[in-house]
Short mmCIF file of C-alpha atoms in Angstrom, two decimals:
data_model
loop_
_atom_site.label_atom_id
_atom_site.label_comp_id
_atom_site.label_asym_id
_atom_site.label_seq_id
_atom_site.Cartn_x
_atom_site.Cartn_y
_atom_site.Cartn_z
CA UNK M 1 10.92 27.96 2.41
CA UNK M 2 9.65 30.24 -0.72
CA UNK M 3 6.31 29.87 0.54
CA UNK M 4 7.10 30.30 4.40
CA UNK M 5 8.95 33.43 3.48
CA UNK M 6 6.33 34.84 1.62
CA UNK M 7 3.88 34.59 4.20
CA UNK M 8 6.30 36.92 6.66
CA UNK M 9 6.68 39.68 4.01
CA UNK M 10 3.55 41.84 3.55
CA UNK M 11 3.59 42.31 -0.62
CA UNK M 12 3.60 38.40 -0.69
CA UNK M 13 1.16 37.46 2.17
CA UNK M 14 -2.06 36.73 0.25
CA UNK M 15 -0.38 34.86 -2.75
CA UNK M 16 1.31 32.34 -0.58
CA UNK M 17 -1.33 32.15 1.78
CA UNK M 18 -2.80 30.10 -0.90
CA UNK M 19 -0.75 27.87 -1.05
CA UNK M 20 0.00 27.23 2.83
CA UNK M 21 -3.72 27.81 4.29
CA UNK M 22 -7.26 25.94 3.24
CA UNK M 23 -9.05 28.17 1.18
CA UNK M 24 -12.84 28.45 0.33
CA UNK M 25 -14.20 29.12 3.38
CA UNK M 26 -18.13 29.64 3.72
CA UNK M 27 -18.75 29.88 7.52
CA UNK M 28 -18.43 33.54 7.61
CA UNK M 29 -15.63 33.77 10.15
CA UNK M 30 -12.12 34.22 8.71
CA UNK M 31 -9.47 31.64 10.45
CA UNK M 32 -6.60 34.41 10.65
CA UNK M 33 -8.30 36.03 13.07
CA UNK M 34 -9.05 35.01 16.87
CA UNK M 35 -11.41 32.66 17.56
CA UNK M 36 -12.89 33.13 20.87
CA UNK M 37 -16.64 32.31 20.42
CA UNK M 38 -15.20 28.46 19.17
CA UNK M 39 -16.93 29.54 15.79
CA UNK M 40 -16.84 26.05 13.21
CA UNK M 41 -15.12 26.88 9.98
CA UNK M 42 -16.83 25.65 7.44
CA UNK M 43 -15.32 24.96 3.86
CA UNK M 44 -16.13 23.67 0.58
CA UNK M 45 -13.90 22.01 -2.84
CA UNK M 46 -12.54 25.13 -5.36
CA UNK M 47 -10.39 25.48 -7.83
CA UNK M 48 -7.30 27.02 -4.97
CA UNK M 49 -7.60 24.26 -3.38
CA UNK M 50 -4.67 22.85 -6.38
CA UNK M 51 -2.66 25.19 -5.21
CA UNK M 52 -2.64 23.83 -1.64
CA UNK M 53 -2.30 20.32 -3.02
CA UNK M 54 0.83 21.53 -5.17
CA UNK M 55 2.62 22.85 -1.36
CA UNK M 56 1.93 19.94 0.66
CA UNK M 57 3.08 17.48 -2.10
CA UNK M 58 6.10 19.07 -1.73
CA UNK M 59 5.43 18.24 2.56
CA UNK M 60 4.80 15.01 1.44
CA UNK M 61 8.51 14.43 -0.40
CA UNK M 62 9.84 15.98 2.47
CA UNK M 63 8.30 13.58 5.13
CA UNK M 64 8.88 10.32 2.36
CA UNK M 65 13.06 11.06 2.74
CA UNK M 66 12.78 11.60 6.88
CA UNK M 67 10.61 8.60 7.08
CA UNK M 68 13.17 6.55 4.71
CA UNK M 69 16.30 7.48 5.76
CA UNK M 70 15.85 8.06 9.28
CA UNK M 71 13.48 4.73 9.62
CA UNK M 72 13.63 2.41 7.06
CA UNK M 73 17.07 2.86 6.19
CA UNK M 74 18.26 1.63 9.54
CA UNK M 75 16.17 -0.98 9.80
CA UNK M 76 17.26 -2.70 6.65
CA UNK M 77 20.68 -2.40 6.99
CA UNK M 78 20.13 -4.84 10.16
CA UNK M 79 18.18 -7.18 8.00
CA UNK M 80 20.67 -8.01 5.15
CA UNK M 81 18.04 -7.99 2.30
CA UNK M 82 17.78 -8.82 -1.05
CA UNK M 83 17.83 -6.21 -3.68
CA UNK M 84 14.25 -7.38 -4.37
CA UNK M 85 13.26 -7.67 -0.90
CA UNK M 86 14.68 -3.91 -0.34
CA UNK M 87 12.45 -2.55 -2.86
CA UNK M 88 9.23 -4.44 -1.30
CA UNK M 89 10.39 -3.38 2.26
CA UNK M 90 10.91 -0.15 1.71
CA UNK M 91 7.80 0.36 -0.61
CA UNK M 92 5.84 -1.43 1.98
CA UNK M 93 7.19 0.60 4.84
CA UNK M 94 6.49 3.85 3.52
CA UNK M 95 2.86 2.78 2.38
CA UNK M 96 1.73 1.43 6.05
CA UNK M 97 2.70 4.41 7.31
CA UNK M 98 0.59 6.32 4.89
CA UNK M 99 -2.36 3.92 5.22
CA UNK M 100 -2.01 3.70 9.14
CA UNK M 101 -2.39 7.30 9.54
CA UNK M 102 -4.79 8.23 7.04
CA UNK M 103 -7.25 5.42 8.85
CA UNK M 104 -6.54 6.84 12.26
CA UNK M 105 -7.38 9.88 10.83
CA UNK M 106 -10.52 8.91 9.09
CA UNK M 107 -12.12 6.85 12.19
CA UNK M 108 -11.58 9.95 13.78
CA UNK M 109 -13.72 11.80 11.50
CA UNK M 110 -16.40 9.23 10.73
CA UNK M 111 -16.90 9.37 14.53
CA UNK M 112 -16.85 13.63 15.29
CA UNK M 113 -19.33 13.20 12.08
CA UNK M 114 -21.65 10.48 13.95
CA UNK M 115 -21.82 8.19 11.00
CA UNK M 116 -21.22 5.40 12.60
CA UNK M 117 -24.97 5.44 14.02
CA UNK M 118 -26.46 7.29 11.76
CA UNK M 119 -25.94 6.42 7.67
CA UNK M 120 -28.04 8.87 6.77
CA UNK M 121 -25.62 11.62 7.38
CA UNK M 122 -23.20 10.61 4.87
CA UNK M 123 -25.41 11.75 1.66
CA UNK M 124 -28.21 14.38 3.90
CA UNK M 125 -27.64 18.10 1.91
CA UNK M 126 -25.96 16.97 -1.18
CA UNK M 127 -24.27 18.50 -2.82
CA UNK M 128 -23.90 22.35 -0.41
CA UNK M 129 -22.58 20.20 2.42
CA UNK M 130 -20.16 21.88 3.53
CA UNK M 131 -16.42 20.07 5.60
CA UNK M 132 -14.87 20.90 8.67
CA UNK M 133 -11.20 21.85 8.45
CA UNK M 134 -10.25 18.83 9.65
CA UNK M 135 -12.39 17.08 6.67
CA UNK M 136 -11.12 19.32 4.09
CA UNK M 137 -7.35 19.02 5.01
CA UNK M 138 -8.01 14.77 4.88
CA UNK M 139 -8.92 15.23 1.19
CA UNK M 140 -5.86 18.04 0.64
CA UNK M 141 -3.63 15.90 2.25
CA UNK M 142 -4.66 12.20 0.38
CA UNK M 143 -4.37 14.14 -2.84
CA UNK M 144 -0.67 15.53 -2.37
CA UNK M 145 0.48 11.92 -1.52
CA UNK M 146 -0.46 10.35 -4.65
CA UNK M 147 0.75 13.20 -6.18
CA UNK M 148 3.92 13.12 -4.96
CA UNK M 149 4.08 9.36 -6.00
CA UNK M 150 5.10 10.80 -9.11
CA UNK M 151 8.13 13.18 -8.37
CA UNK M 152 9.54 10.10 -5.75
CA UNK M 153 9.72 7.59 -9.14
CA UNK M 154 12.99 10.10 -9.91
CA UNK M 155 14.15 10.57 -6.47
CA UNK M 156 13.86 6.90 -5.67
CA UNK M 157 15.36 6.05 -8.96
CA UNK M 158 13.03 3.48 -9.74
CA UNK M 159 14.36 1.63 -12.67
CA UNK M 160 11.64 1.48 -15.91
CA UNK M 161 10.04 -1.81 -15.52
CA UNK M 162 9.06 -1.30 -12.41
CA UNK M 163 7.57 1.95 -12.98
CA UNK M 164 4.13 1.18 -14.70
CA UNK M 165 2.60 -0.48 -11.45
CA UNK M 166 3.58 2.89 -9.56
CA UNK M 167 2.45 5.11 -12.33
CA UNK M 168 -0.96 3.50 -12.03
CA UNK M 169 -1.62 3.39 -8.59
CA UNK M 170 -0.80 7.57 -8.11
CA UNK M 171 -2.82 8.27 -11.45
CA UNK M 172 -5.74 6.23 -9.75
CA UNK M 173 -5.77 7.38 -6.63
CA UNK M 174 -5.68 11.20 -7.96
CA UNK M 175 -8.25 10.92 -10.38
CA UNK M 176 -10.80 8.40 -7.89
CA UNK M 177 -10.14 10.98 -4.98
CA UNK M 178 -9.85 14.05 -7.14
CA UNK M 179 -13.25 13.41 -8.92
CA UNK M 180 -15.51 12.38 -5.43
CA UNK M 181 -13.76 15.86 -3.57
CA UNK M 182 -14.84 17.99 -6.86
CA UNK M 183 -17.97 16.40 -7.28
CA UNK M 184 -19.17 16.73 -3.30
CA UNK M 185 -18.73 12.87 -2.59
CA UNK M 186 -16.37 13.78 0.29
CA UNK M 187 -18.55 12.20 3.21
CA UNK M 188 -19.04 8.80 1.09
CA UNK M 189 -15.48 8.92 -0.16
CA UNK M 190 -14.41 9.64 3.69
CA UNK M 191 -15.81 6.17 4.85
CA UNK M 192 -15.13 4.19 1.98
CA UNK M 193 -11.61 5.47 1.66
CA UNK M 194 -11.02 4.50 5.63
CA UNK M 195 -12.10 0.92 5.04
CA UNK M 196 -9.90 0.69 1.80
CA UNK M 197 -6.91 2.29 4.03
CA UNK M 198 -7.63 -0.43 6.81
CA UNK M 199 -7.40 -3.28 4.55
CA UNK M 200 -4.08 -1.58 2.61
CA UNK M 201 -2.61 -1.10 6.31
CA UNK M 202 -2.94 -4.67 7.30
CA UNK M 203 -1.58 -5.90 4.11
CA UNK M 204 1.18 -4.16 3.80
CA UNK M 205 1.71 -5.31 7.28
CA UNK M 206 2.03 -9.13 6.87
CA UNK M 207 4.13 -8.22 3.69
CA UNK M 208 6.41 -6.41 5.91
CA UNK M 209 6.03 -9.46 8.91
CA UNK M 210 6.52 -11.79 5.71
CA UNK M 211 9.99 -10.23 4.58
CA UNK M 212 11.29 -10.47 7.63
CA UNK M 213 10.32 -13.85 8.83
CA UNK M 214 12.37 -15.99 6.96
CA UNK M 215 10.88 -19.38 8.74
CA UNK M 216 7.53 -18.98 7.31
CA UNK M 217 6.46 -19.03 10.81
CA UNK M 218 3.64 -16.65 10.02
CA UNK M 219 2.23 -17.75 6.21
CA UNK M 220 -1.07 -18.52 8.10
CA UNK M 221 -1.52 -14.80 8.34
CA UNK M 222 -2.22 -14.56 4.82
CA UNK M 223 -5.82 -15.96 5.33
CA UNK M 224 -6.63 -13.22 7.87
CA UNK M 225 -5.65 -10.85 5.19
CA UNK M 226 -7.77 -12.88 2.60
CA UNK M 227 -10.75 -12.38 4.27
CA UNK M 228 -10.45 -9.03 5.41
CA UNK M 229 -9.96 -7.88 1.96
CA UNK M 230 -13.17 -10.34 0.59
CA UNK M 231 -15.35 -8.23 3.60
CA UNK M 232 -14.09 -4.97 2.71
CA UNK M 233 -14.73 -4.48 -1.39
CA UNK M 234 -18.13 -6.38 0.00
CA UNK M 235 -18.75 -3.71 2.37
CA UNK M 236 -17.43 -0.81 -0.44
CA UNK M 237 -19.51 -2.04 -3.17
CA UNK M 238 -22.77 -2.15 -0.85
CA UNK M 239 -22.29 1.16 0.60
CA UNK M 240 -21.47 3.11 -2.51
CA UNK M 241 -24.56 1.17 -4.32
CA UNK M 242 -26.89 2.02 -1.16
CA UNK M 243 -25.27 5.62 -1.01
CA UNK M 244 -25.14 7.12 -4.57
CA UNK M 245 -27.96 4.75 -6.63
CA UNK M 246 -30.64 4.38 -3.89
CA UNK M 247 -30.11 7.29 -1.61
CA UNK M 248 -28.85 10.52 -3.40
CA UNK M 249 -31.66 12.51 -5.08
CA UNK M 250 -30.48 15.51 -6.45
CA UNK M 251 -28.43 13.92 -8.73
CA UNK M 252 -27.81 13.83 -12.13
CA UNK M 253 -27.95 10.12 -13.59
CA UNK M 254 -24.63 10.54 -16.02
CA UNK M 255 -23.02 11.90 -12.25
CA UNK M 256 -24.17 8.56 -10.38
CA UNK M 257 -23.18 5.94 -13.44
CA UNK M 258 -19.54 8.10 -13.47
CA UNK M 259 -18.71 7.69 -9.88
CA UNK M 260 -20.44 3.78 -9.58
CA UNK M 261 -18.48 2.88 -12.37
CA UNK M 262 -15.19 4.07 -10.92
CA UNK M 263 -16.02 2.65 -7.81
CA UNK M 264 -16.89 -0.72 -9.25
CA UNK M 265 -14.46 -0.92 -11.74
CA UNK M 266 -11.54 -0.29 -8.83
CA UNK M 267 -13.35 -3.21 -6.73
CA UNK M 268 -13.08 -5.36 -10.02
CA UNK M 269 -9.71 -4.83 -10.74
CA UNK M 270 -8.64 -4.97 -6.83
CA UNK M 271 -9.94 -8.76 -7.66
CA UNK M 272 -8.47 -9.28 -10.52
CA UNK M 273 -5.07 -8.28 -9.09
CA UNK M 274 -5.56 -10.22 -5.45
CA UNK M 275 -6.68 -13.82 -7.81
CA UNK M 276 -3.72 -12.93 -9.75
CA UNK M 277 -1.04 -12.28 -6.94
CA UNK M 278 -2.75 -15.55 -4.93
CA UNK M 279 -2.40 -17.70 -7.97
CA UNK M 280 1.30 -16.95 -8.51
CA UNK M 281 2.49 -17.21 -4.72
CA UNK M 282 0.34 -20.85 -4.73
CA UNK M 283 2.37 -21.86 -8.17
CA UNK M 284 5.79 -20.62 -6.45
CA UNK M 285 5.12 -22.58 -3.46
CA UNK M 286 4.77 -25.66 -5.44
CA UNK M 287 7.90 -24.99 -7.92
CA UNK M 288 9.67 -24.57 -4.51
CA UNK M 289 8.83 -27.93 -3.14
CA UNK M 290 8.91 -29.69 -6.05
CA UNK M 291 12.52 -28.03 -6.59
CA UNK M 292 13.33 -29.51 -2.92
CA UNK M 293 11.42 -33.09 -3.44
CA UNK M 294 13.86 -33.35 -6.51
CA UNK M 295 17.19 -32.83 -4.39
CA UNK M 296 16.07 -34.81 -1.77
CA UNK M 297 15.68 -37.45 -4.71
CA UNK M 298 19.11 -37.53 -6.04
CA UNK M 299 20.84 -37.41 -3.02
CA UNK M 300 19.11 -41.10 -2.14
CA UNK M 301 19.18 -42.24 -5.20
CA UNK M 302 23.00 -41.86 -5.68
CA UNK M 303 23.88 -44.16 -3.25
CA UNK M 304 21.33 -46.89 -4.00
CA UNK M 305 22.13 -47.28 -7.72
CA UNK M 306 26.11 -47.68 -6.91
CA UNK M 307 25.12 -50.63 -4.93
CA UNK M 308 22.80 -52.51 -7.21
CA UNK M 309 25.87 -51.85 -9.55
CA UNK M 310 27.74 -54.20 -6.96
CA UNK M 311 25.49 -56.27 -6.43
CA UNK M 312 25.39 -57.23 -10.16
CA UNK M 313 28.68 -58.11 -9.99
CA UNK M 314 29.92 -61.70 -8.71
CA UNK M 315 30.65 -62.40 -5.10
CA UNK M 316 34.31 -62.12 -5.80
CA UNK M 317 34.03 -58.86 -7.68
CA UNK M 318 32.37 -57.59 -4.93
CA UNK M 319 35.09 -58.15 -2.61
CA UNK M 320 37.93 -56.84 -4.07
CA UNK M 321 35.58 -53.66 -5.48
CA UNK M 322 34.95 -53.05 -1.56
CA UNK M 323 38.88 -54.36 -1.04
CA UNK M 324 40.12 -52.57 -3.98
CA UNK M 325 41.12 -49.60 -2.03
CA UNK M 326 42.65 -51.08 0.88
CA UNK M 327 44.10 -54.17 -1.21
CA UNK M 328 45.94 -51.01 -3.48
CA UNK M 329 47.26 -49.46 -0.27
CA UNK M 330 48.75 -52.46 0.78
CA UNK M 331 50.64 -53.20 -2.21
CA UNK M 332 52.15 -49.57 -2.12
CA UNK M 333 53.60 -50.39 0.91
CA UNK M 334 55.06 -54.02 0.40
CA UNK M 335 56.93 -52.70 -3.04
CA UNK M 336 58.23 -50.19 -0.47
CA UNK M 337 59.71 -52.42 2.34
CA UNK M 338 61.06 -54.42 -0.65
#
């Protein structure tokens, strides 16, 4: 409301224009005014484009407590879930949202960009390439949500042990999506971004479908998922390789190691982490039906080991232990007639 306010007064109009509108604009036409000649603004990274980052983080919070109290809230409340289940749900639900949109978004601009049939667009004038408005505010926007990643740790009140895997993934995703916007990577990072945010979307997804089915009715989805996400850091590693080793020119060779190495080094650990996560489901899956083999066990063998007990007895033993009960009952009630 600070900001909104400012714009309205005349002293404060250019200072929180910063933060509100995009900033760095190199087509020549200024996008206050009219635009009746459909004139393409054209804009490029700068150091004001923080400040617009820092005002629509504080969007993002904003749309995170609509989205989850509003959406998510009621929807769990009709679920009965576990505290752990909650946290997945919820984290889940907000993320697919995120992912869904920002892939929408991106498709959208891969195909007003004509990528799709033409690869050499994505690296053609690097690095004075200038973005569209619609390009620049992707890259404004992705950067305020992982920022506000941060902030949401307090809001949420995400206890401590569970904070380190959050931490991570808003540090990452700043400083992967902060350095290719800075740098002039922002048609490469556009596609490669879209196919990470296709794979996230359908993951989180099943995760969601998982918490809710209780059955199990839909496990098998898992191996859709697992081969999506083997295509996609395929299809990431070979188009960053092809883009910024083979293609690029004008580039410095300390510039192309920096950005292959971040790229490569996300793809490894994006491994690393799916092996592990695969590994540990497989080895709770078999704890679990061990755990129910062993039940299963002891309820049959309970009964089978009280009858070789009788049946180690002699045959009159046996009789009055299957007797005993109605043989006692009996004598209760002749001491009572008597």
């Amino acid at each position: 409301m600070i900001f909104v306010v400012g714009i309205m007064l005349q002293p404060t109009q250019s200072l929180a224009s910063t933060f509100v509108a995009l900033r760095h604009n190199v087509s020549g036409a200024d996008p206050s005014q009219e635009n009746p000649m459909g004139v393409q603004y054209l804009y490029t990274a700068g150091w004001k484009d923080a400040c617009a980052v820092f005002f629509y983080t504080l969007i993002c919070i904003i749309m995170h407590a609509i989205l989850q109290e509003y959406v998510l809230d009621k929807i769990s409340k009709k679920l009965h879930l576990s505290k752990f289940k909650l946290s997945r749900f919820n984290e889940s639900g907000q993320l697919v949202v995120f992912y869904a949109m920002s892939f929408l978004w991106g498709l959208d601009l891969i195909v007003r960009e004509q990528y799709v049939g033409n690869l050499q667009r994505m690296w053609e004038g690097y690095p004075d390439h200038p973005m569209i408005f619609l390009h620049k505010m992707f890259f404004i926007i992705q950067l305020a949500y992982y920022a506000h990643m941060l902030p949401e740790l307090y809001f949420q009140k995400v206890k401590k042990d569970e904070q380190k895997p959050k931490i991570q993934h808003a540090v990452v995703g700043l400083l992967i999506i902060g350095t290719a916007y800075f740098l002039g990577f922002q048609r490469i990072a556009l596609v490669l971004l879209t196919l990470h945010y296709f794979c996230e979307c359908v993951a989180h997804a099943f995760q969601l479908v998982d918490i809710v089915d209780k059955e199990g009715k839909f496990a098998k989805l898992r191996l859709v998922h697992s081969g999506l996400f083997i295509l996609t850091r395929f299809a990431t590693m070979v188009l960053s390789a092809l883009t910024l080793f083979y293609s690029i020119d004008n580039i410095s060779q300390s510039t192309r190691i920096l950005m292959l190495s971040m790229v490569f080094g996300l793809q490894g650990y994006l491994f690393y982490d799916f092996i592990s996560n695969f590994l540990r489901s497989k080895r709770e899956n078999s704890s679990e039906e061990s755990a129910k083999l062993t039940v299963s066990a002891n309820k049959t063998e309970k009964p089978k080991k009280q009858k070789k007990k009788e049946s180690d007895l002699p045959e009159a033993d046996q009789n009055s232990a299957q007797s005993s009960p109605k043989a006692a009952g009996n004598n209760v009630r002749k001491t009572k007639v008597k």
